[in-house]
Short mmCIF file of C-alpha atoms (C1' of nucleotides) in Angstrom, two decimals:
data_model
loop_
_atom_site.label_atom_id
_atom_site.label_comp_id
_atom_site.label_asym_id
_atom_site.label_seq_id
_atom_site.Cartn_x
_atom_site.Cartn_y
_atom_site.Cartn_z
CA MET A 1 87.55 -99.89 -171.49
CA ALA A 2 86.75 -100.61 -167.89
CA GLU A 3 84.68 -97.46 -167.77
CA LYS A 4 81.03 -98.36 -167.42
CA LEU A 5 78.94 -95.80 -169.22
CA GLN A 6 75.51 -96.83 -168.05
CA ASP A 7 73.92 -94.34 -165.69
CA SER A 8 76.46 -91.90 -164.27
CA TYR A 9 79.24 -94.23 -163.20
CA LEU A 10 82.60 -92.54 -162.99
CA ALA A 11 86.04 -94.05 -163.26
CA ALA A 12 87.91 -94.40 -159.99
CA HIS A 13 90.45 -91.74 -160.85
CA ASP A 14 87.65 -89.33 -161.69
CA GLN A 15 85.91 -89.91 -158.37
CA LEU A 16 89.22 -89.31 -156.61
CA TYR A 17 89.79 -86.17 -158.63
CA ARG A 18 86.42 -84.67 -157.80
CA ASN A 19 86.64 -85.58 -154.15
CA LEU A 20 90.12 -84.15 -153.64
CA ARG A 21 89.32 -81.13 -155.78
CA MET A 22 86.44 -80.23 -153.49
CA ARG A 23 88.59 -80.68 -150.42
CA ILE A 24 91.17 -78.31 -151.82
CA MET A 25 88.88 -75.69 -153.35
CA TYR A 26 86.76 -75.39 -150.25
CA GLY A 27 89.69 -75.02 -147.92
CA GLU A 28 89.51 -78.33 -146.11
CA LEU A 29 93.26 -78.70 -146.46
CA ARG A 30 95.89 -76.41 -145.02
CA PRO A 31 98.61 -74.89 -147.22
CA GLY A 32 101.63 -77.11 -147.42
CA GLN A 33 99.73 -80.25 -146.51
CA ALA A 34 101.43 -83.31 -147.99
CA MET A 35 99.70 -86.15 -149.82
CA THR A 36 101.23 -89.48 -150.78
CA LEU A 37 100.10 -91.88 -153.45
CA ARG A 38 99.88 -94.84 -151.12
CA GLY A 39 98.24 -92.81 -148.40
CA VAL A 40 95.40 -91.66 -150.63
CA ALA A 41 95.19 -95.08 -152.24
CA GLU A 42 94.64 -96.72 -148.87
CA GLU A 43 92.10 -94.11 -147.80
CA PHE A 44 89.99 -94.77 -150.87
CA SER A 45 90.74 -98.48 -151.12
CA VAL A 46 92.21 -98.35 -154.61
CA SER A 47 95.64 -98.94 -156.06
CA VAL A 48 98.13 -96.19 -156.72
CA THR A 49 97.39 -96.04 -160.44
CA PRO A 50 94.16 -94.01 -160.30
CA VAL A 51 95.54 -91.93 -157.42
CA ARG A 52 98.51 -90.94 -159.52
CA GLU A 53 96.25 -89.72 -162.30
CA ALA A 54 94.09 -87.72 -159.93
CA LEU A 55 97.03 -86.07 -158.16
CA LYS A 56 98.82 -85.35 -161.42
CA ARG A 57 95.71 -83.75 -162.80
CA LEU A 58 95.29 -81.59 -159.73
CA ALA A 59 98.93 -80.62 -159.95
CA ALA A 60 98.48 -79.65 -163.59
CA GLU A 61 95.71 -77.28 -162.52
CA GLY A 62 97.82 -75.74 -159.78
CA ALA A 63 95.76 -77.28 -157.00
CA LEU A 64 98.81 -79.20 -155.82
CA SER A 65 102.48 -78.40 -156.08
CA ILE A 66 105.11 -81.00 -156.82
CA SER A 67 108.47 -80.82 -155.07
CA VAL A 68 111.66 -81.34 -157.04
CA SER A 69 111.62 -84.95 -155.92
CA GLY A 70 108.06 -85.47 -157.09
CA ARG A 71 106.16 -85.24 -153.83
CA PHE A 72 102.72 -83.71 -153.69
CA GLN A 73 101.51 -81.02 -151.34
CA THR A 74 98.95 -78.23 -151.30
CA PRO A 75 100.60 -75.01 -152.43
CA ALA A 76 101.78 -72.35 -149.99
CA LEU A 77 101.28 -69.17 -151.99
CA THR A 78 103.48 -66.11 -151.79
CA ASN A 79 101.86 -62.70 -151.45
CA ASP A 80 102.81 -61.87 -155.02
CA ARG A 81 101.03 -64.92 -156.31
CA ILE A 82 97.96 -64.20 -154.23
CA GLU A 83 97.82 -60.71 -155.72
CA GLU A 84 98.11 -62.18 -159.20
CA LEU A 85 95.37 -64.72 -158.65
CA ALA A 86 93.09 -62.06 -157.18
CA ALA A 87 93.74 -59.88 -160.23
CA LEU A 88 92.85 -62.80 -162.47
CA ARG A 89 89.65 -63.34 -160.53
CA ALA A 90 88.77 -59.67 -160.92
CA LEU A 91 89.42 -59.65 -164.65
CA ILE A 92 87.49 -62.79 -165.47
CA GLU A 93 84.68 -62.54 -162.96
CA VAL A 94 83.82 -58.98 -163.94
CA GLU A 95 83.52 -60.20 -167.52
CA LEU A 96 81.42 -63.20 -166.48
CA ALA A 97 79.10 -61.04 -164.42
CA THR A 98 78.72 -58.61 -167.31
CA ARG A 99 77.78 -61.43 -169.65
CA ALA A 100 75.35 -62.85 -167.12
CA LEU A 101 73.59 -59.54 -166.49
CA PRO A 102 71.26 -59.48 -169.52
CA ARG A 103 70.19 -63.06 -168.78
CA ALA A 104 69.71 -62.57 -165.03
CA HIS A 105 66.00 -62.77 -164.29
CA MET A 106 64.16 -62.61 -161.00
CA ALA A 107 64.38 -66.35 -160.33
CA LEU A 108 68.17 -66.15 -160.44
CA VAL A 109 68.31 -63.21 -158.07
CA GLU A 110 66.10 -65.09 -155.65
CA ARG A 111 68.36 -68.12 -155.79
CA LEU A 112 71.33 -65.87 -155.13
CA GLN A 113 69.59 -64.34 -152.16
CA THR A 114 68.94 -67.79 -150.71
CA ILE A 115 72.61 -68.66 -151.08
CA ASN A 116 73.50 -65.33 -149.52
CA ASN A 117 71.49 -66.23 -146.44
CA ALA A 118 73.44 -69.47 -146.15
CA ILE A 119 76.64 -67.44 -146.33
CA SER A 120 75.48 -65.26 -143.47
CA VAL A 121 74.80 -68.34 -141.36
CA ALA A 122 78.27 -69.70 -142.09
CA VAL A 123 79.82 -66.36 -141.17
CA ALA A 124 77.86 -66.24 -137.92
CA LYS A 125 79.03 -69.73 -137.05
CA ALA A 126 82.61 -68.89 -138.07
CA ASP A 127 82.54 -71.99 -140.26
CA ALA A 128 85.32 -71.22 -142.74
CA VAL A 129 84.81 -74.24 -144.98
CA THR A 130 81.06 -73.69 -145.33
CA TYR A 131 81.66 -70.01 -145.88
CA ILE A 132 84.08 -70.64 -148.73
CA ARG A 133 81.85 -73.26 -150.32
CA THR A 134 78.67 -71.19 -150.23
CA ASN A 135 80.51 -68.06 -151.28
CA LEU A 136 81.87 -69.80 -154.37
CA GLU A 137 78.42 -71.25 -154.99
CA PHE A 138 77.06 -67.70 -155.08
CA HIS A 139 79.57 -66.69 -157.71
CA ARG A 140 79.23 -69.89 -159.73
CA THR A 141 75.45 -69.62 -159.80
CA LEU A 142 75.70 -66.12 -161.21
CA TYR A 143 78.39 -66.95 -163.74
CA LEU A 144 76.60 -70.02 -165.04
CA ARG A 145 74.16 -67.57 -166.59
CA ALA A 146 76.94 -66.08 -168.68
CA GLN A 147 76.92 -69.19 -170.90
CA ALA A 148 80.72 -69.06 -171.01
CA PRO A 149 82.03 -72.48 -169.97
CA ALA A 150 85.66 -71.83 -170.85
CA MET A 151 85.79 -68.67 -168.75
CA LEU A 152 84.04 -70.39 -165.88
CA ALA A 153 86.47 -73.30 -166.02
CA THR A 154 89.40 -70.90 -166.01
CA VAL A 155 88.19 -68.97 -163.00
CA GLU A 156 87.41 -72.21 -161.16
CA THR A 157 91.03 -73.17 -161.64
CA VAL A 158 91.98 -69.93 -159.94
CA TRP A 159 89.60 -70.67 -157.07
CA LEU A 160 91.20 -74.09 -156.80
CA GLN A 161 94.67 -72.64 -156.47
CA MET A 162 93.54 -70.25 -153.75
CA GLY A 163 91.58 -72.82 -151.72
CA PRO A 164 94.05 -73.73 -148.99
CA THR A 165 95.24 -70.13 -148.67
CA MET A 166 91.69 -68.77 -148.41
CA ARG A 167 91.01 -71.18 -145.58
CA ALA A 168 94.10 -69.98 -143.77
CA LEU A 169 93.18 -66.33 -144.33
CA TYR A 170 89.52 -66.53 -143.34
CA GLY A 171 90.34 -68.74 -140.40
CA ARG A 172 92.79 -66.14 -139.15
CA LEU A 173 90.57 -63.14 -139.77
CA GLN A 174 87.38 -64.39 -138.10
CA ARG A 175 85.29 -61.84 -139.88
CA LYS A 176 81.88 -61.19 -138.43
CA ASP A 177 80.26 -58.97 -141.07
CA PRO A 178 77.73 -60.47 -143.47
CA PRO A 179 78.56 -60.35 -147.20
CA MET A 180 78.21 -56.66 -147.93
CA HIS A 181 79.44 -56.69 -151.51
CA HIS A 182 77.02 -59.45 -152.39
CA ARG A 183 74.14 -57.13 -151.57
CA LEU A 184 75.62 -54.57 -153.93
CA ILE A 185 75.86 -57.25 -156.61
CA LEU A 186 72.22 -58.20 -156.11
CA ALA A 187 71.10 -54.59 -156.21
CA ALA A 188 72.97 -54.00 -159.45
CA LEU A 189 71.50 -57.15 -160.96
CA LYS A 190 67.98 -56.07 -160.08
CA ALA A 191 68.56 -52.58 -161.44
CA GLY A 192 70.26 -53.81 -164.61
CA ASP A 193 73.15 -51.52 -163.67
CA GLU A 194 76.16 -52.82 -165.56
CA PRO A 195 78.79 -50.33 -164.34
CA GLY A 196 77.59 -50.81 -160.77
CA LEU A 197 77.75 -54.58 -161.17
CA ARG A 198 81.30 -54.44 -162.45
CA VAL A 199 82.42 -52.29 -159.55
CA ALA A 200 80.63 -54.49 -157.02
CA VAL A 201 82.09 -57.73 -158.36
CA ARG A 202 85.57 -56.27 -158.53
CA ALA A 203 85.29 -55.03 -154.97
CA ASP A 204 83.98 -58.35 -153.69
CA VAL A 205 86.75 -60.31 -155.34
CA THR A 206 89.50 -57.92 -154.29
CA GLN A 207 88.21 -57.56 -150.76
CA GLY A 208 90.06 -60.60 -149.44
CA LEU A 209 93.25 -59.17 -150.79
CA ARG A 210 93.06 -56.13 -148.55
CA MET A 211 93.07 -58.08 -145.33
CA LEU A 212 96.14 -59.87 -146.60
CA ALA A 213 98.14 -56.63 -146.66
CA ARG A 214 97.97 -56.45 -142.88
CA MET B 1 111.94 -92.27 -156.95
CA ALA B 2 113.08 -93.17 -160.41
CA GLU B 3 113.42 -89.49 -161.20
CA LYS B 4 117.06 -88.61 -161.56
CA LEU B 5 117.64 -85.09 -160.40
CA GLN B 6 121.19 -84.57 -161.54
CA ASP B 7 121.50 -82.08 -164.37
CA SER B 8 118.17 -81.47 -166.07
CA TYR B 9 116.89 -84.98 -166.56
CA LEU B 10 113.14 -85.16 -166.90
CA ALA B 11 110.82 -88.02 -166.18
CA ALA B 12 109.49 -89.81 -169.23
CA HIS B 13 105.96 -88.58 -168.76
CA ASP B 14 107.24 -85.01 -168.51
CA GLN B 15 109.19 -85.30 -171.75
CA LEU B 16 106.09 -86.66 -173.42
CA TYR B 17 103.99 -83.88 -171.99
CA ARG B 18 106.29 -81.13 -173.23
CA ASN B 19 106.69 -82.67 -176.64
CA LEU B 20 102.99 -83.19 -177.24
CA ARG B 21 102.16 -79.82 -175.74
CA MET B 22 104.37 -78.10 -178.29
CA ARG B 23 102.83 -80.06 -181.11
CA ILE B 24 99.37 -79.00 -180.06
CA MET B 25 100.06 -75.38 -179.15
CA TYR B 26 101.93 -74.68 -182.35
CA GLY B 27 99.28 -76.19 -184.58
CA GLU B 28 101.12 -79.27 -185.75
CA LEU B 29 97.98 -81.33 -185.16
CA ARG B 30 94.66 -80.87 -186.86
CA PRO B 31 91.43 -80.44 -184.89
CA GLY B 32 89.82 -83.76 -184.11
CA GLN B 33 93.03 -85.72 -184.52
CA ALA B 34 92.93 -88.88 -182.42
CA MET B 35 95.72 -90.19 -180.20
CA THR B 36 95.89 -93.59 -178.56
CA LEU B 37 97.90 -94.63 -175.54
CA ARG B 38 99.61 -97.51 -177.29
CA GLY B 39 100.21 -95.46 -180.42
CA VAL B 40 102.04 -92.71 -178.58
CA ALA B 41 103.79 -95.26 -176.38
CA GLU B 42 105.21 -97.02 -179.41
CA GLU B 43 106.24 -93.76 -181.06
CA PHE B 44 108.27 -92.75 -178.01
CA SER B 45 109.35 -96.26 -177.04
CA VAL B 46 107.85 -96.23 -173.57
CA SER B 47 105.04 -98.12 -171.90
CA VAL B 48 101.52 -96.81 -171.65
CA THR B 49 101.91 -95.64 -168.05
CA PRO B 50 103.79 -92.39 -168.72
CA VAL B 51 101.72 -91.78 -171.85
CA ARG B 52 98.55 -91.95 -169.84
CA GLU B 53 99.82 -89.33 -167.44
CA ALA B 54 100.88 -87.01 -170.23
CA LEU B 55 97.60 -87.30 -172.14
CA LYS B 56 95.51 -86.95 -168.99
CA ARG B 57 97.43 -83.84 -168.08
CA LEU B 58 96.92 -82.34 -171.51
CA ALA B 59 93.25 -83.20 -171.30
CA ALA B 60 93.02 -81.47 -167.93
CA GLU B 61 94.38 -78.32 -169.55
CA GLY B 62 91.92 -78.50 -172.41
CA ALA B 63 94.60 -79.35 -174.96
CA LEU B 64 92.90 -82.66 -175.62
CA SER B 65 89.28 -83.69 -175.34
CA ILE B 66 88.16 -87.04 -174.04
CA SER B 67 85.25 -88.80 -175.65
CA VAL B 68 82.55 -90.42 -173.55
CA SER B 69 84.37 -93.72 -173.94
CA GLY B 70 87.69 -92.25 -172.82
CA ARG B 71 89.42 -91.75 -176.14
CA PHE B 72 91.71 -88.81 -176.71
CA GLN B 73 91.61 -86.34 -179.55
CA THR B 74 92.53 -82.74 -180.22
CA PRO B 75 89.49 -80.54 -179.65
CA ALA B 76 87.31 -79.28 -182.48
CA LEU B 77 86.15 -75.94 -181.13
CA THR B 78 82.75 -74.40 -181.77
CA ASN B 79 82.54 -70.76 -182.82
CA ASP B 80 81.15 -69.86 -179.42
CA ARG B 81 84.12 -71.39 -177.67
CA ILE B 82 86.56 -69.69 -179.99
CA GLU B 83 84.95 -66.35 -179.17
CA GLU B 84 85.22 -67.12 -175.49
CA LEU B 85 88.87 -68.08 -175.68
CA ALA B 86 89.66 -64.98 -177.72
CA ALA B 87 87.91 -62.85 -175.11
CA LEU B 88 89.99 -64.53 -172.40
CA ARG B 89 93.14 -63.81 -174.36
CA ALA B 90 92.13 -60.17 -174.70
CA LEU B 91 91.37 -59.78 -171.00
CA ILE B 92 94.53 -61.41 -169.71
CA GLU B 93 96.99 -60.29 -172.36
CA VAL B 94 96.00 -56.65 -172.08
CA GLU B 95 96.68 -56.89 -168.37
CA LEU B 96 100.00 -58.64 -168.93
CA ALA B 97 101.10 -56.05 -171.46
CA THR B 98 100.14 -53.26 -169.10
CA ARG B 99 102.19 -54.80 -166.32
CA ALA B 100 105.13 -55.32 -168.65
CA LEU B 101 105.12 -51.75 -169.97
CA PRO B 102 106.99 -50.03 -167.11
CA ARG B 103 109.68 -52.72 -167.25
CA ALA B 104 110.03 -52.78 -171.03
CA HIS B 105 113.42 -51.30 -171.88
CA MET B 106 115.12 -50.90 -175.23
CA ALA B 107 116.74 -54.33 -175.19
CA LEU B 108 113.32 -55.95 -174.94
CA VAL B 109 111.90 -53.92 -177.81
CA GLU B 110 114.85 -54.94 -179.96
CA ARG B 111 114.31 -58.60 -179.14
CA LEU B 112 110.65 -58.20 -180.05
CA GLN B 113 111.60 -56.60 -183.36
CA THR B 114 113.88 -59.53 -184.15
CA ILE B 115 111.07 -61.95 -183.45
CA ASN B 116 108.77 -59.82 -185.57
CA ASN B 117 111.10 -60.19 -188.53
CA ALA B 118 110.96 -63.95 -188.11
CA ILE B 119 107.18 -63.72 -188.15
CA SER B 120 107.28 -61.82 -191.44
CA VAL B 121 109.45 -64.53 -192.96
CA ALA B 122 107.02 -67.21 -191.81
CA VAL B 123 104.11 -65.27 -193.28
CA ALA B 124 105.92 -64.81 -196.58
CA LYS B 125 106.59 -68.54 -196.74
CA ALA B 126 103.02 -69.33 -195.72
CA ASP B 127 104.46 -71.57 -192.98
CA ALA B 128 101.55 -71.79 -190.57
CA VAL B 129 103.34 -73.72 -187.83
CA THR B 130 106.34 -71.39 -187.76
CA TYR B 131 104.03 -68.41 -187.88
CA ILE B 132 102.06 -69.59 -184.85
CA ARG B 133 105.20 -70.47 -182.91
CA THR B 134 107.00 -67.19 -183.54
CA ASN B 135 103.84 -65.18 -183.00
CA LEU B 136 103.33 -66.75 -179.59
CA GLU B 137 107.02 -66.24 -178.87
CA PHE B 138 106.50 -62.53 -179.50
CA HIS B 139 103.70 -62.37 -176.99
CA ARG B 140 105.43 -64.58 -174.42
CA THR B 141 108.62 -62.53 -174.59
CA LEU B 142 106.68 -59.38 -173.83
CA TYR B 143 104.57 -60.91 -171.08
CA LEU B 144 107.56 -62.45 -169.31
CA ARG B 145 108.46 -58.90 -168.35
CA ALA B 146 105.21 -58.57 -166.45
CA GLN B 147 106.60 -60.82 -163.71
CA ALA B 148 103.21 -62.51 -163.44
CA PRO B 149 103.76 -66.26 -163.76
CA ALA B 150 100.21 -67.27 -162.85
CA MET B 151 98.69 -65.01 -165.49
CA LEU B 152 101.19 -66.19 -168.08
CA ALA B 153 100.44 -69.82 -167.28
CA THR B 154 96.73 -69.17 -167.59
CA VAL B 155 97.00 -67.49 -170.97
CA GLU B 156 99.31 -70.23 -172.21
CA THR B 157 96.59 -72.71 -171.39
CA VAL B 158 94.29 -70.68 -173.61
CA TRP B 159 96.86 -70.72 -176.40
CA LEU B 160 97.11 -74.46 -175.96
CA GLN B 161 93.38 -74.95 -176.39
CA MET B 162 93.36 -72.85 -179.56
CA GLY B 163 96.41 -74.49 -181.16
CA PRO B 164 94.80 -76.96 -183.57
CA THR B 165 92.06 -74.49 -184.48
CA MET B 166 94.54 -71.69 -185.17
CA ARG B 167 96.40 -73.95 -187.54
CA ALA B 168 93.20 -74.73 -189.38
CA LEU B 169 92.24 -71.05 -189.56
CA TYR B 170 95.59 -69.66 -190.67
CA GLY B 171 96.07 -72.49 -193.10
CA ARG B 172 92.73 -71.65 -194.69
CA LEU B 173 93.21 -67.90 -194.76
CA GLN B 174 96.69 -67.75 -196.29
CA ARG B 175 97.22 -64.24 -195.09
CA LYS B 176 99.98 -62.31 -196.78
CA ASP B 177 100.17 -59.16 -194.68
CA PRO B 178 103.02 -58.79 -192.18
CA PRO B 179 102.05 -58.39 -188.52
CA MET B 180 100.57 -54.91 -188.50
CA HIS B 181 99.32 -54.86 -184.92
CA HIS B 182 102.72 -55.91 -183.67
CA ARG B 183 104.18 -52.69 -185.05
CA LEU B 184 101.56 -50.76 -183.12
CA ILE B 185 102.49 -52.68 -179.98
CA LEU B 186 106.17 -51.88 -180.47
CA ALA B 187 105.42 -48.20 -181.10
CA ALA B 188 103.34 -47.99 -177.92
CA LEU B 189 106.07 -49.72 -175.93
CA LYS B 190 108.69 -47.26 -177.18
CA ALA B 191 106.43 -44.28 -176.43
CA GLY B 192 105.39 -45.58 -173.02
CA ASP B 193 101.80 -45.17 -174.22
CA GLU B 194 99.70 -47.39 -171.98
CA PRO B 195 96.26 -46.72 -173.52
CA GLY B 196 97.71 -47.23 -176.99
CA LEU B 197 99.36 -50.45 -175.90
CA ARG B 198 96.13 -51.81 -174.50
CA VAL B 199 94.25 -51.02 -177.69
CA ALA B 200 96.99 -52.53 -179.86
CA VAL B 201 97.19 -55.76 -177.87
CA ARG B 202 93.44 -56.15 -177.82
CA ALA B 203 93.24 -55.59 -181.56
CA ASP B 204 96.05 -58.05 -182.25
CA VAL B 205 94.47 -60.76 -180.14
CA THR B 206 90.97 -60.23 -181.49
CA GLN B 207 92.09 -59.96 -185.10
CA GLY B 208 92.01 -63.70 -185.72
CA LEU B 209 88.44 -63.75 -184.52
CA ARG B 210 87.25 -61.49 -187.29
CA MET B 211 88.32 -63.75 -190.09
CA LEU B 212 86.41 -66.51 -188.35
CA ALA B 213 83.12 -64.67 -188.77
CA ARG B 214 83.32 -65.12 -192.53
"C1'" DT C 1 72.61 -100.93 -203.21
"C1'" DA C 2 71.71 -99.97 -198.53
"C1'" DT C 3 71.20 -101.55 -193.73
"C1'" DC C 4 71.69 -104.45 -189.94
"C1'" DG C 5 74.03 -108.03 -187.00
"C1'" DG C 6 78.04 -110.14 -185.07
"C1'" DC C 7 82.76 -111.05 -184.17
"C1'" DA C 8 87.63 -109.88 -183.83
"C1'" DA C 9 90.86 -106.25 -182.97
"C1'" DT C 10 91.62 -102.06 -180.47
"C1'" DT C 11 91.57 -99.24 -176.48
"C1'" DG C 12 91.49 -97.27 -171.77
"C1'" DT C 13 91.49 -98.80 -166.76
"C1'" DG C 14 93.28 -100.45 -162.64
"C1'" DA C 15 96.27 -103.74 -159.97
"C1'" DT C 16 100.78 -105.31 -159.05
"C1'" DC C 17 105.73 -105.43 -159.03
"C1'" DA C 18 110.69 -104.04 -159.16
"C1'" DC C 19 113.57 -100.24 -158.72
"C1'" DA C 20 116.08 -96.09 -157.54
"C1'" DA C 21 116.13 -91.90 -155.12
"C1'" DA C 22 114.85 -89.07 -151.24
"C1'" DC C 23 113.51 -88.83 -146.57
"C1'" DG C 24 114.02 -89.21 -141.60
"C1'" DC C 25 115.55 -90.87 -137.46
"C1'" DA C 26 119.16 -92.68 -134.63
"C1'" DG C 27 123.81 -92.89 -133.27
"C1'" DA C 28 128.44 -91.18 -133.58
"C1'" DT C 29 131.53 -87.31 -133.54
"C1'" DG C 30 133.15 -82.63 -132.59
"C1'" DC D 1 124.67 -79.15 -127.29
"C1'" DA D 2 125.09 -78.96 -132.25
"C1'" DT D 3 126.35 -81.26 -136.60
"C1'" DC D 4 127.27 -84.92 -139.53
"C1'" DT D 5 127.10 -89.78 -141.09
"C1'" DG D 6 124.52 -94.18 -142.12
"C1'" DC D 7 120.92 -97.02 -142.97
"C1'" DG D 8 116.27 -98.64 -143.00
"C1'" DT D 9 111.81 -96.84 -144.59
"C1'" DT D 10 108.96 -94.31 -147.53
"C1'" DT D 11 107.84 -92.63 -152.00
"C1'" DG D 12 107.15 -91.81 -156.99
"C1'" DT D 13 108.10 -94.03 -161.61
"C1'" DG D 14 107.52 -97.08 -165.28
"C1'" DA D 15 106.58 -101.82 -167.16
"C1'" DT D 16 103.40 -105.49 -167.59
"C1'" DC D 17 99.12 -107.96 -167.33
"C1'" DA D 18 94.09 -109.11 -167.23
"C1'" DC D 19 89.79 -107.22 -168.19
"C1'" DA D 20 85.73 -105.05 -170.03
"C1'" DA D 21 83.76 -102.02 -173.24
"C1'" DT D 22 83.98 -99.74 -177.58
"C1'" DT D 23 85.10 -99.63 -182.33
"C1'" DG D 24 85.04 -100.95 -186.95
"C1'" DC D 25 84.95 -104.05 -190.56
"C1'" DC D 26 82.91 -107.99 -193.02
"C1'" DG D 27 79.23 -110.63 -194.52
"C1'" DA D 28 74.25 -111.65 -194.47
"C1'" DT D 29 69.81 -109.97 -195.53
"C1'" DA D 30 66.08 -107.19 -197.54
#
DNA sequence: TATCGGCAATTGTGATCACAAACGCAGATG
DNA sequence: CATCTGCGTTTGTGATCACAATTGCCGATA
């Protein structure tokens, strides 16, 4: 195999996948944005073969939609689908937070508070991409403690599908308030309050949905 | 594009994907079973290019695992991961059933009963593959009524990951009892009993987990 | 008999090419 | 001014090839 295993070398298609995945999940691409095999191939100076694998993989995860003729573009979600994805987030993330709670020590809460400060800065600067990235980092850091890799992978797929739409929503809303629900989450973590944690996580995840129903 | 759109022609890699996906989800492959690009290519009389796309896609969905050197094989799940996947099933399928309940009319219940009879036949014949397929068909038929395609797709991915393991489990257990929990589900559907439905679905989904903790 | 070393076969990766279908813009037509 | 018709360009698909790394088997050695 051409895949060098020494150190942490990654195959070309895997580098492409990770790079594009970040772009999509963190809202750097608008909904409906088209991508072509040769376009991406030229941008990354590779042939179309690894690009095809990366785009197909992203499409399989719902990060890209494929037109009937096979063209790739970021998905433009309907309101119904947004509601569904938000409900999935609520279901899974409440469970992940619950599983993380007994393992959440002070060091974790402090790390979360640091991330929370970064979120506040991003909000103040109205930097949508940084806001989305740090916000997801907050959630991921908490859920990593749940020791539930399959659940985390599933919810990350949901985040991925919502990426372009979240960018469009947050960019439109221009919210100015710091992350209120995150403070509730931190308080519940410190107090070991499981019911309170579940309510706080559910509220945080569902919050974005409310401003959709404008 | 080489993709003919007339009628319902599918690209070669898509045919491969669907075929292999069925094999895996319905337990026709054992855990840890290896697959090679050239092996599959020869079996389906195509080149390695479409095979690579199909296998990569399945790997992205967790239906196949990739070794450090890039080889493909069906996943051999740890007990922890099985517990996680069962918990995901419980979370999502309870929600899907709840959403399907208000739309579940008599015709649907009758279709479910027909499928249930087929399940009993498969159990009596100790046909693990048919049992798994018809059992999932029972669940899918119910959940289709929920009008929640993203949730259904997510839970199908979970089914996919558990396919080979379920085959190994059911093959070992040789259960003889007809689907008890399914009768409870049907009764709750007929009665419009949402709490009862949620309990029945959760029990049905978690049931397989218990015989794992032998 | 068990273990190690080495070589041949196997395997995944990425580049390149031909091909057919869809796209998109320009020009003709009403 | 709006709509349709062509035609060149763009795009995804699948086959093939060279390559490098892994695998696995066979024989040598202790």
